[in-house]
XYZ file of C-alpha atoms in Angstrom:
564
model
C 14.125 -69.288 9.382
C 12.687 -66.425 10.399
C 10.913 -65.868 7.498
C 8.804 -68.907 7.573
C 8.184 -68.163 11.521
C 6.972 -64.939 10.473
C 4.639 -66.660 8.394
C 3.509 -69.092 10.575
C 2.728 -66.192 13.168
C 0.459 -64.341 10.240
C -1.295 -67.940 10.241
C -0.516 -68.216 6.437
C -0.915 -71.871 5.035
C 0.915 -73.614 2.008
C -1.635 -72.238 -0.211
C -1.012 -68.564 1.229
C 2.403 -68.839 1.000
C 2.332 -69.755 -2.584
C 0.425 -66.986 -3.048
C 2.729 -64.540 -1.008
C 5.569 -65.496 -3.289
C 3.866 -65.123 -6.458
C 2.904 -61.397 -5.817
C 6.125 -60.353 -4.701
C 7.817 -61.933 -7.803
C 4.779 -60.078 -10.055
C 5.727 -56.912 -7.947
C 9.653 -57.259 -8.908
C 9.066 -58.272 -12.303
C 6.290 -55.986 -13.526
C 7.559 -52.031 -14.611
C 7.323 -49.681 -11.934
C 3.770 -48.468 -11.647
C 4.587 -45.264 -9.716
C 6.176 -43.440 -12.371
C 3.095 -42.201 -14.276
C 3.010 -40.160 -17.164
C 3.084 -36.180 -16.794
C -0.914 -36.061 -17.089
C -2.931 -38.449 -14.749
C -6.168 -36.717 -16.256
C -7.746 -39.268 -19.067
C -5.274 -39.451 -21.587
C -6.353 -37.560 -25.152
C -6.075 -39.480 -28.424
C -2.167 -38.937 -28.989
C -1.792 -40.541 -25.614
C -3.431 -43.664 -26.642
C -1.229 -43.644 -29.916
C 1.878 -43.185 -28.075
C 0.817 -45.467 -25.184
C -0.621 -47.830 -27.127
C 2.462 -48.439 -29.654
C 4.476 -51.683 -28.876
C 7.919 -51.639 -27.891
C 9.750 -52.971 -30.966
C 13.324 -53.175 -29.157
C 14.101 -55.712 -27.298
C 15.972 -54.157 -24.456
C 15.209 -54.752 -21.036
C 12.995 -51.934 -19.667
C 15.024 -50.719 -17.265
C 18.462 -49.871 -18.767
C 18.856 -46.233 -18.864
C 19.622 -44.656 -22.298
C 21.227 -41.172 -22.778
C 19.434 -39.288 -25.084
C 21.230 -35.807 -25.325
C 22.534 -35.056 -29.086
C 21.029 -33.653 -32.127
C 18.321 -35.521 -33.949
C 17.673 -34.569 -37.763
C 14.004 -35.795 -39.305
C 10.829 -34.448 -40.680
C 7.595 -33.099 -39.815
C 4.358 -32.939 -40.842
C 0.285 -32.109 -40.291
C -1.301 -35.519 -39.392
C -3.585 -33.716 -41.691
C -3.090 -32.952 -45.336
C -2.730 -28.834 -44.104
C -3.236 -27.141 -41.180
C -6.860 -27.276 -40.097
C -7.256 -24.549 -37.609
C -7.554 -20.772 -38.833
C -6.120 -19.413 -35.654
C -2.739 -19.143 -37.514
C -3.019 -18.991 -40.854
C 0.227 -19.142 -42.041
C 0.734 -22.105 -40.855
C 0.232 -23.290 -44.296
C 3.127 -26.239 -45.157
C 1.668 -29.561 -44.985
C 5.490 -30.882 -44.407
C 9.359 -30.126 -43.864
C 12.609 -30.611 -42.098
C 13.088 -30.593 -38.251
C 16.158 -30.749 -36.370
C 15.842 -31.515 -32.216
C 18.370 -30.506 -29.649
C 18.518 -32.066 -26.180
C 20.184 -32.201 -23.045
C 18.985 -35.026 -20.674
C 20.295 -34.814 -17.393
C 19.514 -37.686 -14.468
C 17.377 -36.425 -11.389
C 17.156 -37.775 -7.903
C 13.477 -39.178 -9.044
C 14.886 -42.711 -9.998
C 13.704 -43.510 -13.703
C 12.963 -39.822 -14.446
C 15.391 -37.819 -16.876
C 15.035 -33.889 -16.576
C 15.529 -32.679 -20.353
C 15.871 -28.943 -22.136
C 16.200 -28.396 -25.608
C 15.126 -26.444 -28.688
C 13.636 -27.885 -31.643
C 13.496 -25.914 -35.153
C 11.005 -26.864 -37.957
C 11.974 -25.783 -41.444
C 9.688 -24.634 -44.014
C 6.823 -23.947 -41.559
C 5.439 -20.452 -42.640
C 3.979 -19.118 -45.636
C 4.300 -15.426 -45.670
C 5.203 -12.212 -47.700
C 8.725 -12.316 -45.350
C 9.716 -15.183 -46.562
C 10.583 -16.469 -43.035
C 10.110 -19.904 -42.816
C 11.840 -21.212 -39.659
C 10.463 -21.836 -36.665
C 12.448 -22.050 -33.436
C 10.812 -23.128 -29.902
C 12.745 -23.621 -26.519
C 11.443 -26.786 -24.668
C 11.879 -28.608 -21.280
C 10.624 -31.661 -19.919
C 10.934 -35.044 -18.427
C 12.372 -38.525 -19.933
C 10.685 -41.335 -18.071
C 13.431 -43.974 -19.347
C 11.791 -47.405 -18.084
C 9.055 -46.322 -20.736
C 11.179 -44.733 -23.280
C 8.845 -41.585 -22.814
C 9.478 -37.778 -23.543
C 7.441 -35.130 -22.172
C 8.116 -31.893 -23.626
C 6.342 -28.492 -23.081
C 7.253 -24.983 -24.159
C 7.207 -21.898 -21.872
C 3.993 -19.999 -23.078
C 2.929 -16.388 -22.278
C 6.392 -15.453 -21.684
C 8.444 -12.527 -23.107
C 12.206 -13.515 -24.086
C 14.651 -11.347 -25.691
C 15.917 -12.048 -28.652
C 19.631 -13.206 -28.040
C 18.215 -15.459 -25.252
C 16.647 -18.675 -27.574
C 20.248 -19.697 -28.132
C 21.666 -19.965 -24.611
C 19.420 -23.671 -24.242
C 21.254 -25.004 -27.746
C 23.543 -27.284 -27.237
C 27.508 -26.391 -27.826
C 28.274 -28.967 -30.070
C 30.384 -28.875 -33.336
C 26.910 -29.889 -34.994
C 24.821 -27.478 -33.879
C 27.466 -24.474 -33.699
C 28.902 -25.098 -37.574
C 25.496 -25.439 -38.311
C 24.811 -21.339 -37.299
C 27.934 -20.211 -38.028
C 27.244 -21.537 -42.040
C 23.331 -20.651 -41.591
C 24.807 -16.941 -40.437
C 27.712 -16.677 -43.403
C 25.818 -18.421 -46.498
C 22.146 -18.130 -45.687
C 20.949 -16.061 -43.179
C 21.956 -12.840 -41.631
C 21.425 -11.862 -37.609
C 19.534 -8.902 -38.759
C 17.209 -11.354 -40.624
C 16.947 -14.018 -37.220
C 16.074 -10.709 -35.407
C 13.262 -9.669 -37.936
C 12.204 -13.534 -38.116
C 11.745 -13.121 -34.164
C 9.728 -10.121 -33.989
C 7.484 -10.690 -37.138
C 6.963 -14.408 -37.067
C 4.058 -16.128 -36.068
C 5.756 -18.393 -33.794
C 5.801 -15.583 -31.320
C 2.041 -15.628 -30.989
C 1.659 -18.937 -30.923
C 4.140 -18.994 -27.855
C 1.873 -16.526 -25.799
C -1.642 -17.566 -26.880
C -0.842 -21.842 -27.176
C 0.740 -24.423 -25.071
C 2.680 -26.472 -26.873
C 3.235 -30.064 -25.925
C 5.493 -32.719 -27.575
C 4.784 -36.108 -26.472
C 7.367 -38.610 -28.028
C 8.649 -42.382 -27.822
C 11.967 -43.041 -27.840
C 13.668 -46.463 -29.453
C 17.157 -47.729 -30.235
C 18.490 -47.152 -34.259
C 19.063 -50.727 -35.613
C 21.688 -49.558 -37.942
C 25.297 -51.052 -39.500
C 26.600 -47.655 -39.362
C 26.829 -47.302 -35.833
C 30.324 -48.003 -34.852
C 31.884 -48.766 -31.655
C 29.849 -48.686 -28.436
C 27.931 -45.256 -29.380
C 24.351 -45.861 -29.526
C 21.876 -43.420 -31.791
C 18.332 -43.185 -30.886
C 14.813 -42.787 -33.085
C 12.207 -40.170 -31.533
C 8.783 -40.357 -33.200
C 5.838 -38.752 -31.544
C 3.487 -35.579 -31.740
C 3.202 -32.441 -30.873
C 0.426 -30.927 -30.074
C -1.343 -27.163 -29.510
C -4.060 -26.668 -27.162
C -5.264 -23.142 -26.915
C -4.940 -20.877 -23.654
C -8.367 -20.991 -21.973
C -11.318 -22.157 -24.253
C -9.883 -21.009 -27.267
C -9.122 -24.646 -29.041
C -6.107 -26.008 -30.472
C -3.531 -23.375 -32.282
C -2.904 -25.841 -35.186
C -3.677 -29.726 -35.892
C -1.369 -32.218 -34.247
C 2.260 -32.515 -35.974
C 4.163 -35.491 -36.512
C 7.846 -35.384 -35.513
C 9.970 -38.071 -36.681
C 13.887 -37.339 -36.195
C 16.756 -39.758 -35.788
C 20.001 -38.920 -33.516
C 22.864 -37.664 -35.885
C 26.425 -39.948 -36.132
C 28.939 -36.891 -34.378
C 31.519 -39.454 -35.380
C 30.815 -38.961 -39.175
C 30.300 -35.322 -38.905
C 33.452 -35.126 -37.278
C 34.869 -36.907 -39.910
C 33.057 -34.751 -42.679
C 34.732 -31.739 -41.345
C 38.070 -33.432 -41.525
C 37.824 -34.151 -44.730
C 36.324 -30.893 -45.859
C 39.679 -29.352 -44.061
C 42.295 -31.749 -45.828
C 40.449 -30.876 -48.985
C 41.236 -27.303 -48.503
C 44.841 -27.642 -47.263
C 45.623 -29.642 -50.604
C 43.479 -27.368 -52.536
C 46.048 -24.452 -50.967
C 49.150 -26.751 -51.142
C 48.093 -26.658 -55.110
C 47.655 -23.076 -55.509
C 51.100 -22.538 -53.596
C 52.873 -24.766 -56.770
C 50.664 -22.775 -59.436
C 51.821 -19.875 -57.858
C 55.482 -20.325 -57.663
C 54.967 -21.837 -61.540
C 53.986 -18.754 -62.749
C 55.995 -16.358 -61.274
C 58.822 -18.718 -62.663
C 56.901 -18.194 -66.300
C 56.917 -14.313 -65.649
C 59.878 -13.789 -63.275
C 61.016 -10.732 -65.633
C 60.205 -7.456 -65.654
C 58.352 -7.477 -69.128
C 56.890 -10.700 -68.161
C 55.243 -9.358 -64.588
C 53.954 -6.058 -66.290
C 51.634 -8.114 -68.190
C 50.005 -9.850 -65.708
C 46.709 -7.752 -64.137
C 47.044 -6.822 -60.321
C 43.681 -6.146 -60.197
C 43.345 -9.854 -60.894
C 46.053 -11.149 -58.435
C 44.488 -8.926 -55.826
C 41.287 -10.127 -56.296
C 42.397 -13.453 -55.850
C 44.508 -12.491 -52.466
C 41.417 -10.700 -51.224
C 39.306 -14.024 -51.821
C 41.875 -16.300 -49.727
C 41.811 -13.689 -47.241
C 38.364 -14.398 -46.775
C 38.680 -17.950 -47.036
C 41.425 -17.470 -44.059
C 39.170 -15.760 -41.905
C 36.044 -17.785 -42.349
C 38.177 -20.951 -41.613
C 39.870 -19.362 -38.262
C 36.935 -18.315 -37.205
C 35.022 -21.586 -37.612
C 38.208 -22.985 -35.515
C 37.829 -21.064 -33.093
C 34.074 -21.361 -32.468
C 34.006 -25.163 -32.644
C 37.037 -26.072 -30.212
C 36.797 -29.623 -30.661
C 37.601 -28.879 -34.422
C 40.220 -26.178 -33.781
C 43.285 -27.953 -34.994
C 41.836 -28.774 -38.432
C 40.439 -25.375 -39.243
C 43.658 -23.552 -38.097
C 44.994 -25.652 -40.480
C 42.935 -25.319 -43.644
C 43.409 -20.991 -42.326
C 47.133 -20.989 -42.223
C 47.564 -22.486 -45.660
C 45.189 -20.145 -46.809
C 47.158 -17.230 -44.949
C 50.858 -18.690 -46.523
C 48.861 -18.384 -50.228
C 47.516 -14.599 -49.716
C 50.048 -13.031 -47.696
C 53.313 -14.686 -48.435
C 52.862 -15.602 -52.227
C 50.218 -13.241 -53.865
C 51.258 -10.228 -51.682
C 54.803 -10.988 -52.847
C 53.754 -11.545 -56.406
C 51.439 -8.341 -56.186
C 54.514 -6.333 -55.394
C 56.304 -7.608 -58.140
C 53.628 -6.665 -60.818
C 53.572 -3.316 -59.450
C 57.163 -2.661 -59.368
C 57.397 -3.931 -62.710
C 54.263 -1.821 -64.055
C 56.425 1.571 -62.802
C 60.252 0.943 -63.659
C 60.624 4.651 -63.584
C 60.214 4.839 -59.782
C 63.458 3.030 -59.030
C 64.987 6.284 -59.299
C 62.960 8.590 -57.507
C 64.319 8.281 -53.928
C 62.833 5.920 -51.177
C 60.767 8.395 -49.903
C 58.354 8.498 -52.923
C 58.529 4.511 -53.250
C 57.535 3.755 -49.530
C 54.769 6.358 -49.879
C 53.352 4.728 -53.273
C 53.456 1.183 -51.689
C 51.537 1.948 -48.483
C 48.807 3.540 -50.815
C 49.064 0.139 -52.423
C 48.325 -1.664 -49.393
C 45.827 0.850 -48.087
C 44.024 0.581 -51.029
C 44.034 -3.470 -50.852
C 42.978 -3.629 -47.053
C 40.901 -1.023 -47.677
C 38.781 -3.062 -50.284
C 39.094 -6.177 -47.594
C 37.441 -4.463 -45.141
C 35.062 -2.817 -47.293
C 34.035 -6.403 -48.978
C 33.237 -7.560 -45.665
C 30.751 -4.967 -45.046
C 29.429 -5.167 -48.243
C 28.601 -8.343 -47.597
C 26.973 -8.073 -44.289
C 24.840 -4.933 -45.619
C 23.931 -7.293 -48.606
C 23.747 -10.489 -47.051
C 20.843 -11.860 -49.211
C 22.538 -11.130 -52.379
C 25.495 -13.626 -50.971
C 25.290 -15.869 -54.215
C 25.147 -13.525 -56.724
C 28.183 -11.181 -55.043
C 30.216 -14.951 -54.788
C 29.539 -14.883 -58.443
C 30.966 -11.444 -58.795
C 34.179 -12.111 -57.034
C 34.814 -15.547 -59.316
C 35.016 -12.776 -61.839
C 38.644 -12.792 -61.067
C 39.805 -13.697 -64.618
C 38.313 -10.752 -66.618
C 40.794 -7.926 -65.623
C 43.394 -9.945 -66.696
C 41.363 -10.813 -70.138
C 40.756 -7.093 -70.595
C 44.416 -5.925 -69.495
C 45.670 -8.494 -72.817
C 43.268 -7.073 -75.339
C 44.296 -3.296 -74.068
C 47.746 -3.923 -73.892
C 48.083 -6.621 -76.679
C 50.161 -8.977 -74.145
C 51.591 -11.919 -75.308
C 51.281 -15.159 -73.100
C 51.014 -13.197 -69.647
C 49.576 -16.468 -67.826
C 50.926 -20.179 -68.253
C 48.218 -22.422 -69.128
C 48.990 -24.979 -65.980
C 47.930 -22.023 -63.920
C 44.920 -21.091 -65.892
C 43.732 -24.565 -65.784
C 44.865 -25.246 -62.170
C 43.184 -21.737 -60.450
C 40.170 -22.506 -62.438
C 39.638 -26.068 -60.847
C 40.992 -25.178 -57.257
C 39.078 -21.994 -57.006
C 35.666 -23.525 -57.774
C 36.437 -26.661 -55.342
C 35.621 -24.912 -52.132
C 31.857 -23.542 -53.370
C 31.041 -26.427 -55.147
C 31.318 -28.581 -52.016
C 29.366 -25.954 -49.719
C 26.289 -25.091 -52.185
C 26.732 -28.551 -54.600
C 27.265 -31.552 -52.133
C 24.150 -32.777 -50.996
C 25.608 -34.451 -47.668
C 28.245 -31.320 -46.632
C 28.764 -30.710 -43.330
C 27.716 -26.962 -43.147
C 23.895 -27.982 -43.709
C 23.623 -25.253 -46.441
C 20.756 -25.890 -49.111
C 21.975 -26.701 -52.081
C 21.499 -25.029 -55.747
C 22.648 -27.348 -58.872
C 21.425 -24.160 -60.899
C 23.817 -22.255 -59.420
C 26.881 -24.147 -59.017
C 26.034 -25.340 -62.989
C 26.230 -21.227 -63.511
C 29.581 -20.784 -61.398
C 31.298 -23.109 -63.139
C 29.932 -22.227 -66.723
C 31.001 -18.691 -65.549
C 34.451 -19.395 -64.444
C 35.135 -21.849 -67.439
C 34.504 -19.174 -70.112
C 36.938 -16.892 -68.359
C 39.594 -19.967 -68.522
C 38.758 -20.634 -72.070
C 38.930 -17.244 -73.632
C 42.140 -16.595 -71.431
C 43.417 -19.898 -73.012
C 42.407 -18.772 -76.615
C 44.739 -15.883 -75.897
C 47.387 -17.312 -75.360
C 47.263 -19.772 -78.570
C 45.893 -17.492 -80.938
C 46.448 -13.760 -79.982
C 45.201 -11.692 -76.780
C 42.824 -10.166 -79.616
C 41.689 -13.058 -81.575
C 38.250 -12.915 -80.965
C 37.773 -8.660 -81.691
C 37.008 -7.821 -85.061
C 39.289 -6.390 -86.849
C 37.243 -3.181 -87.331
C 37.349 -2.647 -83.730
C 41.109 -3.204 -83.352
C 43.503 0.186 -82.872
C 46.204 0.501 -85.122
C 48.964 -1.836 -84.828
C 52.474 -0.901 -84.977
C 54.093 -2.961 -87.928
C 57.613 -4.298 -86.547
C 58.028 -5.859 -90.244
C 57.260 -3.205 -92.375
C 58.927 -2.186 -95.334
C 62.308 -0.379 -95.688
C 63.546 1.517 -98.492
C 64.957 -0.728 -100.895
C 66.955 1.721 -102.927
C 69.387 2.072 -99.774
C 72.137 -0.631 -99.928
C 73.371 -0.992 -96.614
C 73.861 -3.310 -93.786
C 73.305 -2.939 -90.470
C 74.745 -4.366 -87.135
C 72.302 -6.403 -84.453
C 73.446 -4.956 -81.262
C 71.598 -7.897 -79.594
C 73.535 -10.254 -80.868
C 76.425 -8.172 -82.581
C 76.205 -9.883 -85.894
C 74.938 -7.785 -89.370
C 71.693 -7.345 -90.797
C 71.004 -7.365 -94.528
C 68.374 -5.178 -94.942
C 67.872 -6.521 -98.625
C 66.781 -10.099 -97.061
C 63.097 -10.860 -96.265
C 61.331 -8.658 -94.389
C 60.474 -11.325 -91.849
C 63.889 -11.590 -90.747
C 64.349 -8.466 -89.183
C 62.592 -5.594 -87.052
C 62.888 -1.696 -87.096
C 61.604 0.023 -83.898
C 59.523 3.123 -84.169
C 62.645 4.882 -83.572
C 64.595 3.307 -86.735
C 66.631 0.931 -85.229
C 67.196 -2.857 -87.011
C 67.314 -5.818 -85.206
C 66.833 -9.309 -85.760
C 63.477 -10.921 -85.178
C 64.336 -13.441 -82.827
C 66.839 -11.086 -80.612
C 64.026 -8.779 -80.537
C 61.275 -11.140 -79.695
C 63.543 -12.588 -76.788
C 64.904 -9.028 -75.661
C 61.174 -8.019 -75.565
C 60.280 -10.503 -73.512
C 62.179 -8.984 -70.838
C 62.195 -5.391 -71.685
C 59.703 -3.058 -73.778
C 62.781 -0.698 -74.079
C 64.560 -0.463 -77.338
C 68.430 -1.779 -76.690
C 69.994 1.177 -78.801
C 68.007 4.085 -76.959
C 65.703 2.625 -74.272
C 62.610 3.903 -75.694
C 59.723 2.198 -74.984
C 58.273 -0.262 -77.472
C 55.205 -0.824 -78.457
C 53.714 -4.561 -78.207
C 54.649 -6.344 -80.867
């Protein structure tokens, strides 16, 4: 009633009332005109391109979207190549990009303050092969219009280590940085990239601006109430002053990452590592049972076991570091690190000690002090090589893949030891095959899986070379197991080998007893039925073979025996 009286006081008739209520309805239904874009001046052609695009989603204009997250996609120049001549290194036409955003509501209704980082891969083409560009950004997200405006700080000097402060502390980014520094780029390369990269000059002389449109992703991959967004926009670089544009407009097209799927990939990887470690424990137990005698342990190469133990120690440290870095995935990575710790610290180090003791049977009677001194020397060499390998990999980080190939030559010491000692069946075939398969599982995932969670660049040629290299070693070991340790070595190159079945003087009519089975040996029978040692003691062939599987000593006089 009061409104009607106020309208009557104003002198509005029926037509005036209709016009008044229609105007109020229009004001309420229209978008907030007070929320203007950043620039009030005449729009550039990029503004017309952005604001002229129709809203493809059917969501109401006033529902706020939280665009915080990680986005992956592509970038490309709208022209075929960069048309400007100011920065000659910008020669690539397209590539991949990663965007990290943090959106925080402000006191202004409809406006969110945004900070983030955009990384453009394969931008530069220079002699240093530094192809990535990382730019720190800040701006606003006007959510009623679904418009994002970002600018880069230009003309400011920044510390080389300060660029990571604005990155999101989420597992996707942290694991990407971790895997990049471990498998692809060293910290020294990052500092060099920052010093000599053309992006440093770009930030000093250019005002980098990104104008983008946000839309909701309509995909069946979305699970639950999680929303995923698509960002499409232009990056322009007007020069400071009247210098003109620094480079041609660049189209950025990225989509937010499904973090739940990324979590599942990381957890599945740790489950694979745990299962592989469990299999390696079973294989080690089988091998230790196969060579549980002093003679059997002495046939195994201590270098081969030590090299595998060092590899497992490195994997333990890597997984533990990743778990500490990404707190939300600590349990998964800590479990994988624990199993790797069990493999190398309990089983492999125990087997290493057993091989060392079997190769030095004379030390058992020299006193505890001598044994302890040589044992400490063994452990110091092991951990010294472990720490030295870390320093070598850090110093020669650019050659990480050749170094990995060298580390995966762990079967070669055993092959050489078999040839030199003429050892008979030192390794169980199951151990050879099982270790070969389980050892290559992790590098094949890292460098061969195109959608691995580490986001390491795949290299199929390197994976084929790794499988061929390790598989060839395993084949040679199996040939040595079934056809003799020197089956592939030409006879002309073989050293003279003692013949246990050499002929004895047939004129001597005598019989002797085998001290192993305590039965008589008729020397007039076939020479293959009995064996004679260099110390002229006679035994049954089967008895002496079984004895030599336990000890390489003469059962009668305890002299060392040559390989059979």
